[in-house]
Amino acid sequence: KKRQRETFSESMYRQRKDIYSKVYQEHEGDPKILREAKGLVAFLKEKDIFLEEDDLLAGYQQMYDFSLPEGEPSLYELCRLESEENHALMDQYEKASKIGLFGGGLGGHVIPDFEGVLRKGFARLKGDAERKLAEGGEIDRDFLSAVIITCQGVEHYIKRYAQRASLLAERTKSIKYRGELERISQACEWVATNPPRTFFEALQLFWLTHEILTASQASGSLSPGRFDQYM
């Protein structure tokens, strides 16, 4: 079982970069925020999902290959492209980075709005973005479009777990395990769009949201925040 999980992890580690690279090439002219959203949705649609007998919740968090897709400029190169008048400053920055004056690491140090997700659910979050987009005015259309794309992808992803758990429940001979799988399936089917009704559904939505966030970015410090309060 340990080897099975390790093999699964190795497969998903490579899978992310391949899928993101393909999406970035197909949507080369799109703003970066839309390419990021489409890349995440494509990954959630195609990535392998994993459930085994000791899992009480759906979701499998792991590290992925977060390196840039083929042909994507680095942050430094983007600054070069967007700041032609600041070449001298960028040269100083590059030299300072090479001698270790600046350091870099994983992203994160963020507390996502888990409470808002649990209170509203993904269907309402998508609906809020659609309403603001329709109202027009001074809005960030790319950001709102990315929210809509992402919420649609998240709904599909969580329902994949609902279907997987249901299929495994039909196949197992263990009455205890069948009950656990049916509970997971029913919870995932509901929280794919709706706010949770029970503590278990809230745990399931929290864990899948956390997993999706860690799949979307190299998050070194992604905090659950005041878990004791909103749960």
XYZ file of N, CA and C in Angstrom:
693
model
N 0.832 -1.207 0.000
C 0.000 0.000 0.000
C 0.871 1.263 0.000
N 1.983 1.222 0.767
C 2.895 2.366 0.793
C 3.495 2.593 -0.587
N 3.914 1.507 -1.268
C 4.506 1.639 -2.596
C 3.490 2.161 -3.597
N 2.227 1.724 -3.448
C 1.173 2.206 -4.337
C 1.008 3.718 -4.206
N 1.031 4.199 -2.976
C 0.896 5.644 -2.745
C 2.104 6.404 -3.280
N 3.313 5.841 -3.110
C 4.509 6.495 -3.629
C 4.489 6.581 -5.144
N 4.059 5.510 -5.809
C 3.963 5.508 -7.273
C 2.938 6.532 -7.741
N 1.829 6.605 -7.033
C 0.786 7.584 -7.352
C 1.326 9.003 -7.213
N 2.095 9.275 -6.140
C 2.660 10.600 -5.913
C 3.628 10.994 -7.023
N 4.469 10.045 -7.433
C 5.424 10.321 -8.509
C 4.705 10.675 -9.805
N 3.610 10.000 -10.088
C 2.832 10.259 -11.300
C 2.227 11.651 -11.275
N 1.636 12.047 -10.143
C 1.002 13.359 -10.047
C 2.018 14.484 -10.036
N 3.201 14.225 -9.491
C 4.247 15.251 -9.461
C 4.558 15.727 -10.884
N 4.688 14.804 -11.817
C 4.991 15.155 -13.208
C 3.760 15.650 -13.956
N 2.609 15.151 -13.582
C 1.380 15.423 -14.313
C 1.050 16.912 -14.376
N 1.269 17.612 -13.289
C 0.872 19.017 -13.226
C 1.593 19.866 -14.265
N 2.920 19.740 -14.321
C 3.684 20.571 -15.248
C 3.291 20.282 -16.694
N 3.088 19.018 -17.034
C 2.707 18.651 -18.403
C 1.386 19.295 -18.803
N 0.413 19.237 -17.907
C -0.911 19.787 -18.212
C -0.860 21.312 -18.298
N -0.172 21.951 -17.360
C -0.062 23.410 -17.375
C 0.649 23.885 -18.641
N 1.702 23.176 -19.036
C 2.444 23.569 -20.240
C 1.542 23.530 -21.470
N 0.746 22.494 -21.565
C -0.173 22.358 -22.695
C -1.197 23.494 -22.719
N -1.782 23.799 -21.577
C -2.798 24.863 -21.494
C -2.188 26.224 -21.794
N -0.999 26.487 -21.252
C -0.336 27.769 -21.495
C -0.064 27.981 -22.984
N 0.288 26.924 -23.686
C 0.539 27.033 -25.121
C -0.759 27.261 -25.893
N -1.828 26.569 -25.493
C -3.117 26.690 -26.187
C -3.751 28.060 -25.985
N -3.442 28.720 -24.867
C -4.055 30.023 -24.545
C -2.970 31.094 -24.406
N -2.047 31.081 -25.325
C -0.881 31.954 -25.255
C -1.243 33.435 -25.197
N -2.318 33.841 -25.863
C -2.672 35.255 -25.906
C -3.497 35.732 -24.727
N -3.904 34.832 -23.835
C -4.749 35.215 -22.701
C -3.935 35.894 -21.602
N -4.585 36.744 -20.794
C -3.901 37.294 -19.613
C -3.450 36.163 -18.691
N -2.383 36.397 -17.946
C -1.801 35.343 -17.120
C -2.794 34.778 -16.113
N -3.654 35.617 -15.543
C -4.585 35.131 -14.521
C -5.578 34.131 -15.112
N -5.951 34.327 -16.386
C -6.860 33.388 -17.040
C -6.139 32.093 -17.400
N -4.885 32.220 -17.808
C -4.112 31.001 -18.108
C -3.900 30.181 -16.840
N -3.680 30.856 -15.715
C -3.527 30.151 -14.438
C -4.817 29.407 -14.084
N -5.954 30.077 -14.239
C -7.243 29.457 -13.921
C -7.514 28.265 -14.832
N -7.261 28.435 -16.119
C -7.498 27.350 -17.072
C -6.533 26.193 -16.845
N -5.297 26.503 -16.462
C -4.331 25.459 -16.153
C -4.765 24.633 -14.946
N -5.223 25.319 -13.893
C -5.679 24.618 -12.691
C -6.881 23.740 -13.000
N -7.851 24.280 -13.737
C -9.062 23.518 -14.065
C -8.727 22.290 -14.899
N -7.819 22.451 -15.866
C -7.419 21.310 -16.689
C -6.732 20.251 -15.835
N -5.911 20.687 -14.886
C -5.233 19.747 -14.004
C -6.231 19.006 -13.118
N -7.186 19.736 -12.552
C -8.193 19.111 -11.693
C -9.072 18.137 -12.483
N -9.251 18.423 -13.752
C -10.078 17.548 -14.597
C -9.361 16.250 -14.944
N -8.039 16.317 -15.128
C -7.290 15.163 -15.605
C -6.492 14.443 -14.529
N -6.174 15.116 -13.433
C -5.287 14.511 -12.433
C -5.899 13.248 -11.833
N -5.032 12.332 -11.486
C -5.487 11.103 -10.848
C -6.044 11.416 -9.467
N -7.076 10.693 -9.071
C -7.615 10.838 -7.714
C -7.450 9.513 -6.993
N -7.335 9.588 -5.686
C -6.882 8.444 -4.916
C -7.702 8.318 -3.641
N -8.263 7.135 -3.408
C -8.961 6.825 -2.161
C -8.538 5.423 -1.727
N -8.173 5.278 -0.467
C -7.895 3.937 0.039
C -8.613 3.730 1.365
N -8.562 2.514 1.886
C -9.467 2.119 2.958
C -9.335 2.913 4.248
N -8.159 3.469 4.512
C -8.020 4.224 5.755
C -8.322 5.712 5.578
N -8.798 6.117 4.412
C -9.166 7.515 4.172
C -10.594 7.768 4.648
N -10.750 8.703 5.581
C -12.085 9.070 6.054
C -12.612 10.292 5.328
N -11.739 10.973 4.582
C -12.120 12.137 3.782
C -11.529 11.981 2.389
N -12.201 12.516 1.394
C -11.641 12.572 0.044
C -10.616 13.690 -0.016
N -9.584 13.495 -0.818
C -8.558 14.514 -0.982
C -7.195 13.959 -0.658
N -6.221 14.350 -1.475
C -4.861 13.830 -1.312
C -3.895 14.960 -1.609
N -3.275 15.482 -0.544
C -2.373 16.619 -0.686
C -0.949 16.140 -0.892
N -0.230 16.740 -1.852
C 1.159 16.378 -2.075
C 1.875 17.524 -2.784
N 3.168 17.369 -2.985
C 3.939 18.364 -3.729
C 3.892 18.057 -5.221
N 3.953 19.103 -6.031
C 3.934 18.954 -7.487
C 5.154 19.651 -8.084
N 5.348 19.437 -9.370
C 6.391 20.155 -10.106
C 5.829 21.530 -10.461
N 6.256 22.553 -9.718
C 5.744 23.907 -9.924
C 6.649 24.741 -10.822
N 7.592 24.119 -11.499
C 8.457 24.881 -12.383
C 7.647 25.469 -13.530
N 8.160 26.545 -14.117
C 7.422 27.250 -15.157
C 7.212 26.365 -16.383
N 6.028 26.444 -17.019
C 5.825 25.732 -18.281
C 6.856 26.148 -19.320
N 7.105 25.275 -20.264
C 8.095 25.544 -21.296
C 7.827 26.879 -21.992
N 8.883 27.710 -22.100
C 8.749 28.972 -22.821
C 8.241 30.130 -21.994
N 7.844 29.878 -20.734
C 7.335 30.958 -19.897
C 8.481 31.798 -19.345
N 8.367 33.131 -19.435
C 9.437 33.987 -18.908
C 9.457 33.965 -17.388
N 10.644 34.123 -16.822
C 10.763 34.220 -15.367
C 10.257 35.590 -14.911
N 10.136 35.737 -13.588
C 9.718 37.026 -13.040
C 10.697 38.122 -13.443
N 11.970 37.795 -13.423
C 12.978 38.777 -13.811
C 12.784 39.186 -15.275
N 12.539 38.207 -16.156
C 12.348 38.505 -17.583
C 11.095 39.335 -17.810
N 10.043 39.063 -17.030
C 8.821 39.862 -17.146
C 9.098 41.311 -16.748
N 9.853 41.483 -15.676
C 10.201 42.844 -15.258
C 10.992 43.548 -16.347
N 11.870 42.806 -17.012
C 12.644 43.365 -18.120
C 11.713 43.851 -19.231
N 10.740 42.998 -19.573
C 9.830 43.310 -20.668
C 8.937 44.504 -20.347
N 8.512 44.585 -19.081
C 7.539 45.609 -18.702
C 8.197 46.892 -18.190
N 9.498 46.878 -17.977
C 10.175 48.043 -17.397
C 11.416 48.398 -18.201
N 11.222 48.715 -19.456
C 12.366 49.010 -20.324
C 13.198 50.164 -19.776
N 12.564 51.117 -19.123
C 13.291 52.284 -18.639
C 14.072 51.978 -17.366
N 13.868 50.810 -16.788
C 14.512 50.486 -15.523
C 15.589 49.410 -15.673
N 16.213 49.348 -16.835
C 17.236 48.327 -17.074
C 18.369 48.416 -16.058
N 18.804 49.622 -15.746
C 19.917 49.784 -14.810
C 19.542 49.228 -13.438
N 18.315 49.525 -13.009
C 17.848 49.034 -11.717
C 17.754 47.512 -11.713
N 17.247 46.941 -12.815
C 17.124 45.489 -12.907
C 18.491 44.822 -12.956
N 19.458 45.477 -13.580
C 20.815 44.936 -13.595
C 21.373 44.835 -12.178
N 21.103 45.873 -11.377
C 21.558 45.864 -9.991
C 20.861 44.742 -9.208
N 19.580 44.574 -9.478
C 18.814 43.520 -8.800
C 19.372 42.135 -9.152
N 19.681 41.930 -10.430
C 20.206 40.645 -10.878
C 21.550 40.349 -10.214
N 22.429 41.358 -10.156
C 23.734 41.167 -9.531
C 23.585 40.858 -8.039
N 22.682 41.573 -7.388
C 22.464 41.357 -5.959
C 21.903 39.961 -5.685
N 21.035 39.481 -6.569
C 20.462 38.143 -6.404
C 21.534 37.075 -6.541
N 22.440 37.278 -7.506
C 23.479 36.277 -7.756
C 24.467 36.136 -6.604
N 24.680 37.205 -5.852
C 25.615 37.103 -4.727
C 24.891 36.771 -3.425
N 23.586 36.518 -3.522
C 22.850 36.054 -2.354
C 22.263 37.135 -1.487
N 22.199 38.368 -1.992
C 21.618 39.445 -1.192
C 20.114 39.239 -0.994
N 19.462 38.691 -2.015
C 18.035 38.378 -1.934
C 17.869 36.866 -1.963
N 16.867 36.398 -1.306
C 16.575 34.970 -1.312
C 15.164 34.721 -1.783
N 14.903 33.504 -2.174
C 13.562 33.152 -2.616
C 13.183 31.789 -2.091
N 11.907 31.528 -2.059
C 11.436 30.226 -1.589
C 10.007 30.023 -2.026
N 9.371 29.063 -1.393
C 7.983 28.787 -1.731
C 7.094 29.974 -1.390
N 5.975 30.081 -2.091
C 5.004 31.128 -1.797
C 4.235 30.772 -0.538
N 3.127 31.439 -0.344
C 2.308 31.112 0.808
C 2.300 32.240 1.823
N 2.408 31.874 3.113
C 2.241 32.831 4.207
C 0.907 33.556 4.022
N -0.094 32.755 3.691
C -1.428 33.275 3.374
C -2.461 32.528 4.206
N -3.512 33.219 4.628
C -4.664 32.579 5.255
C -5.848 32.757 4.299
N -6.177 31.749 3.517
C -7.304 31.855 2.586
C -8.622 32.032 3.347
N -9.642 32.477 2.638
C -10.949 32.704 3.267
C -11.739 31.396 3.308
N -11.238 30.443 4.101
C -11.960 29.177 4.252
C -13.355 29.417 4.826
N -13.454 30.371 5.741
C -14.744 30.663 6.353
C -15.763 31.090 5.302
N -15.315 31.920 4.333
C -16.223 32.361 3.274
C -16.666 31.217 2.387
N -15.748 30.296 2.085
C -16.103 29.125 1.270
C -17.130 28.269 1.992
N -16.926 28.043 3.290
C -17.856 27.216 4.067
C -19.214 27.899 4.212
N -19.214 29.207 4.294
C -20.467 29.937 4.479
C -21.285 30.023 3.186
N -20.593 30.165 2.067
C -21.291 30.388 0.797
C -21.374 29.153 -0.095
N -20.299 28.388 -0.180
C -20.231 27.303 -1.150
C -19.776 27.835 -2.500
N -19.277 26.939 -3.357
C -18.673 27.377 -4.609
C -19.694 27.881 -5.637
N -20.921 27.382 -5.593
C -21.931 27.854 -6.551
C -22.263 29.322 -6.301
N -22.375 29.697 -5.038
C -22.674 31.097 -4.721
C -21.483 31.996 -5.017
N -20.273 31.508 -4.745
C -19.086 32.298 -5.086
C -19.034 32.559 -6.592
N -19.350 31.546 -7.367
C -19.390 31.710 -8.826
C -20.507 32.680 -9.220
N -21.669 32.538 -8.585
C -22.784 33.428 -8.876
C -22.485 34.875 -8.550
N -21.782 35.110 -7.437
C -21.398 36.481 -7.067
C -20.503 37.099 -8.142
N -19.550 36.307 -8.640
C -18.636 36.803 -9.678
C -19.387 37.069 -10.982
N -20.315 36.192 -11.331
C -21.108 36.377 -12.552
C -21.967 37.643 -12.461
N -22.522 37.898 -11.288
C -23.349 39.095 -11.106
C -22.517 40.365 -11.229
N -21.359 40.372 -10.602
C -20.481 41.550 -10.685
C -19.997 41.763 -12.116
N -19.745 40.685 -12.822
C -19.288 40.785 -14.212
C -20.393 41.376 -15.085
N -21.631 40.985 -14.820
C -22.769 41.487 -15.599
C -23.060 42.952 -15.299
N -22.764 43.391 -14.078
C -23.028 44.780 -13.696
C -22.099 45.752 -14.406
N -20.911 45.287 -14.781
C -19.962 46.153 -15.488
C -19.371 47.200 -14.573
N -19.036 48.336 -15.148
C -18.418 49.401 -14.369
C -16.941 49.157 -14.153
N -16.406 49.757 -13.080
C -14.982 49.643 -12.777
C -14.715 48.317 -12.075
N -14.506 47.275 -12.850
C -14.260 45.952 -12.294
C -13.074 45.309 -13.007
N -12.505 44.324 -12.362
C -11.421 43.556 -12.962
C -12.049 42.355 -13.664
N -12.329 42.505 -14.940
C -13.039 41.473 -15.683
C -12.234 40.177 -15.759
N -10.928 40.289 -15.895
C -10.104 39.080 -15.979
C -10.150 38.299 -14.667
N -10.073 39.026 -13.551
C -10.128 38.358 -12.251
C -11.467 37.651 -12.053
N -12.562 38.346 -12.333
C -13.887 37.747 -12.154
C -14.087 36.551 -13.076
N -13.588 36.659 -14.297
C -13.674 35.526 -15.226
C -12.882 34.336 -14.708
N -11.722 34.621 -14.121
C -10.892 33.554 -13.555
C -11.597 32.881 -12.378
N -12.307 33.663 -11.569
C -13.072 33.103 -10.450
C -14.144 32.147 -10.964
N -14.857 32.568 -11.993
C -15.923 31.735 -12.563
C -15.359 30.430 -13.126
N -14.290 30.550 -13.887
C -13.647 29.360 -14.474
C -13.204 28.402 -13.374
N -12.572 28.959 -12.333
C -12.052 28.129 -11.246
C -13.170 27.428 -10.487
N -14.232 28.155 -10.154
C -15.351 27.553 -9.413
C -16.005 26.423 -10.206
N -16.133 26.593 -11.505
C -16.694 25.536 -12.342
C -15.790 24.300 -12.307
N -14.480 24.537 -12.383
C -13.531 23.427 -12.337
C -13.521 22.716 -10.995
N -13.644 23.482 -9.914
C -13.671 22.907 -8.572
C -14.911 22.031 -8.395
N -16.053 22.511 -8.882
C -17.293 21.725 -8.800
C -17.114 20.371 -9.484
N -16.567 20.394 -10.691
C -16.355 19.156 -11.430
C -15.383 18.236 -10.695
N -14.340 18.814 -10.112
C -13.328 18.014 -9.420
C -13.905 17.319 -8.193
N -14.641 18.051 -7.370
C -15.213 17.459 -6.159
C -16.222 16.372 -6.522
N -16.961 16.561 -7.601
C -17.913 15.534 -8.026
C -17.195 14.297 -8.564
N -15.983 14.453 -9.068
C -15.190 13.289 -9.462
C -14.934 12.398 -8.239
N -14.652 13.023 -7.098
C -14.451 12.251 -5.875
C -15.751 11.588 -5.433
N -16.871 12.285 -5.604
C -18.167 11.692 -5.255
C -18.415 10.435 -6.084
N -18.131 10.511 -7.375
C -18.328 9.370 -8.270
C -17.368 8.233 -7.944
N -16.110 8.585 -7.631
C -15.111 7.574 -7.310
C -15.492 6.819 -6.034
N -15.908 7.560 -5.018
C -16.304 6.929 -3.762
C -17.524 6.039 -3.954
N -18.472 6.485 -4.769
C -19.675 5.690 -5.049
C -19.316 4.386 -5.762
N -18.395 4.467 -6.713
C -17.971 3.273 -7.451
C -17.280 2.277 -6.530
N -16.402 2.770 -5.665
C -15.708 1.885 -4.733
C -16.674 1.267 -3.726
N -17.706 2.020 -3.348
C -18.715 1.493 -2.418
C -19.468 0.314 -3.030
N -19.704 0.376 -4.328
C -20.384 -0.723 -5.013
C -19.510 -1.973 -5.082
N -18.199 -1.793 -5.125
C -17.275 -2.912 -5.323
C -16.829 -3.593 -4.030
N -16.787 -2.842 -2.918
C -16.234 -3.403 -1.697
C -17.168 -4.427 -1.053
N -16.562 -5.403 -0.365
C -17.332 -6.394 0.371
C -17.436 -6.036 1.850
N -16.716 -4.976 2.251
C -16.714 -4.549 3.648
C -17.897 -3.619 3.919
N -18.751 -4.021 4.829
C -19.915 -3.192 5.167
C -19.466 -1.872 5.792
N -18.455 -1.941 6.668
C -17.949 -0.729 7.323
C -17.379 0.245 6.295
N -16.540 -0.266 5.399
C -15.908 0.591 4.399
C -16.948 1.141 3.426
N -17.955 0.337 3.089
C -19.008 0.817 2.193
C -19.725 2.014 2.809
N -19.995 1.941 4.104
C -20.652 3.057 4.783
C -19.806 4.316 4.756
N -18.493 4.170 4.954
C -17.598 5.327 4.929
C -17.540 5.947 3.532
N -17.489 5.088 2.513
C -17.447 5.583 1.133
C -18.742 6.281 0.740
N -19.852 5.737 1.165
C -21.141 6.372 0.853
C -21.246 7.736 1.530
N -20.701 7.830 2.741
C -20.695 9.111 3.445
C -19.842 10.133 2.693
N -18.666 9.705 2.237
C -17.793 10.589 1.459
C -18.480 11.012 0.168
N -19.081 10.054 -0.534
C -19.733 10.348 -1.819
C -20.860 11.357 -1.659
N -21.696 11.144 -0.668
C -22.825 12.050 -0.441
C -22.350 13.446 -0.047
N -21.318 13.497 0.794
C -20.786 14.798 1.217
C -20.190 15.549 0.031
N -19.409 14.853 -0.798
C -18.771 15.500 -1.949
C -19.812 15.973 -2.954
N -20.813 15.172 -3.201
C -21.868 15.549 -4.139
C -22.543 16.846 -3.698
N -22.722 17.010 -2.391
C -23.386 18.203 -1.869
C -22.456 19.422 -1.868
N -21.259 19.277 -1.295
C -20.390 20.446 -1.115
C -19.694 20.869 -2.410
N -19.854 20.101 -3.485
C -19.313 20.536 -4.777
C -19.888 21.889 -5.172
N -21.099 22.168 -4.733
C -21.742 23.447 -5.059
C -22.294 24.162 -3.829
N -22.699 23.427 -2.819
C -23.449 24.003 -1.701
C -22.602 24.180 -0.450
N -23.012 25.084 0.442
C -22.345 25.188 1.741
C -22.674 23.950 2.575
N -21.779 23.519 3.442
C -22.003 22.301 4.229
C -23.157 22.444 5.210
N -23.821 21.306 5.457
C -24.936 21.264 6.407
C -24.524 20.629 7.727
N -23.446 19.871 7.717
C -23.002 19.138 8.897
C -21.521 19.383 9.130
N -21.050 18.983 10.304
C -19.627 19.122 10.627
C -18.783 18.286 9.674
N -19.227 17.076 9.354
C -18.471 16.223 8.446
C -18.369 16.862 7.065
N -19.458 17.396 6.552
C -19.428 18.057 5.244
C -18.501 19.264 5.268
N -18.484 19.975 6.413
C -17.582 21.133 6.536
C -16.118 20.678 6.501
N -15.798 19.591 7.181
C -14.443 19.045 7.146
C -14.062 18.642 5.724
N -15.005 17.992 5.025
C -14.725 17.534 3.675
C -14.484 18.706 2.726
N -15.290 19.744 2.829
C -15.112 20.910 1.961
C -13.825 21.648 2.293
N -13.530 21.789 3.589
C -12.276 22.433 3.993
C -11.079 21.690 3.405
N -11.050 20.369 3.565
C -9.874 19.604 3.158
C -9.680 19.643 1.644
N -10.765 19.536 0.881
C -10.643 19.587 -0.576
C -10.247 20.988 -1.043
N -10.756 22.025 -0.398
C -10.368 23.391 -0.743
C -8.884 23.601 -0.472
N -8.415 23.093 0.661
C -6.990 23.203 0.993
C -6.144 22.445 -0.029
N -6.596 21.266 -0.413
C -5.856 20.476 -1.403
C -5.773 21.208 -2.741
N -6.884 21.801 -3.164
C -6.909 22.519 -4.443
C -5.983 23.738 -4.402
N -5.960 24.428 -3.279
C -5.067 25.583 -3.140
C -3.601 25.163 -3.239
N -3.247 24.044 -2.630
C -1.859 23.591 -2.694
C -1.514 23.066 -4.084
N -2.509 22.678 -4.864
C -2.262 22.257 -6.249
C -2.105 23.457 -7.173
N -2.605 24.615 -6.750
C -2.596 25.783 -7.623
C -1.317 26.604 -7.507
N -0.577 26.439 -6.414
C 0.609 27.258 -6.206
C 1.571 26.541 -5.268
N 2.844 26.918 -5.349
C 3.843 26.333 -4.454
C 3.741 27.015 -3.099
N 2.866 26.515 -2.251
C 2.544 27.193 -0.999
C 3.346 26.609 0.155
N 4.309 27.370 0.605
C 5.119 26.904 1.709
C 4.434 27.046 3.050
N 3.569 28.037 3.199
C 2.922 28.306 4.491
C 1.476 28.717 4.248
N 0.640 27.739 3.965
C -0.780 27.991 3.712
C -1.543 27.642 4.981
N -1.970 28.652 5.717
C -2.528 28.435 7.046
C -4.046 28.245 7.020
N -4.577 27.356 7.864
C -6.038 27.215 7.956
C -6.688 28.346 8.739
N -5.899 29.231 9.295
C -6.476 30.363 10.031
C -7.133 29.915 11.327
N -8.222 30.611 11.724
C -8.912 30.286 12.972
C -9.874 29.137 12.759
N -9.302 27.972 12.518
C -10.066 26.756 12.255
C -11.057 26.477 13.389
N -10.637 26.743 14.618
C -11.491 26.466 15.781
C -12.747 27.326 15.757
N -12.649 28.530 15.210
C -13.799 29.439 15.213
C -14.775 29.135 14.080
N -14.274 29.081 12.842
C -15.232 28.926 11.738
C -15.782 27.495 11.628
N -15.034 26.524 12.154
C -15.606 25.176 12.152
C -16.662 25.013 13.257
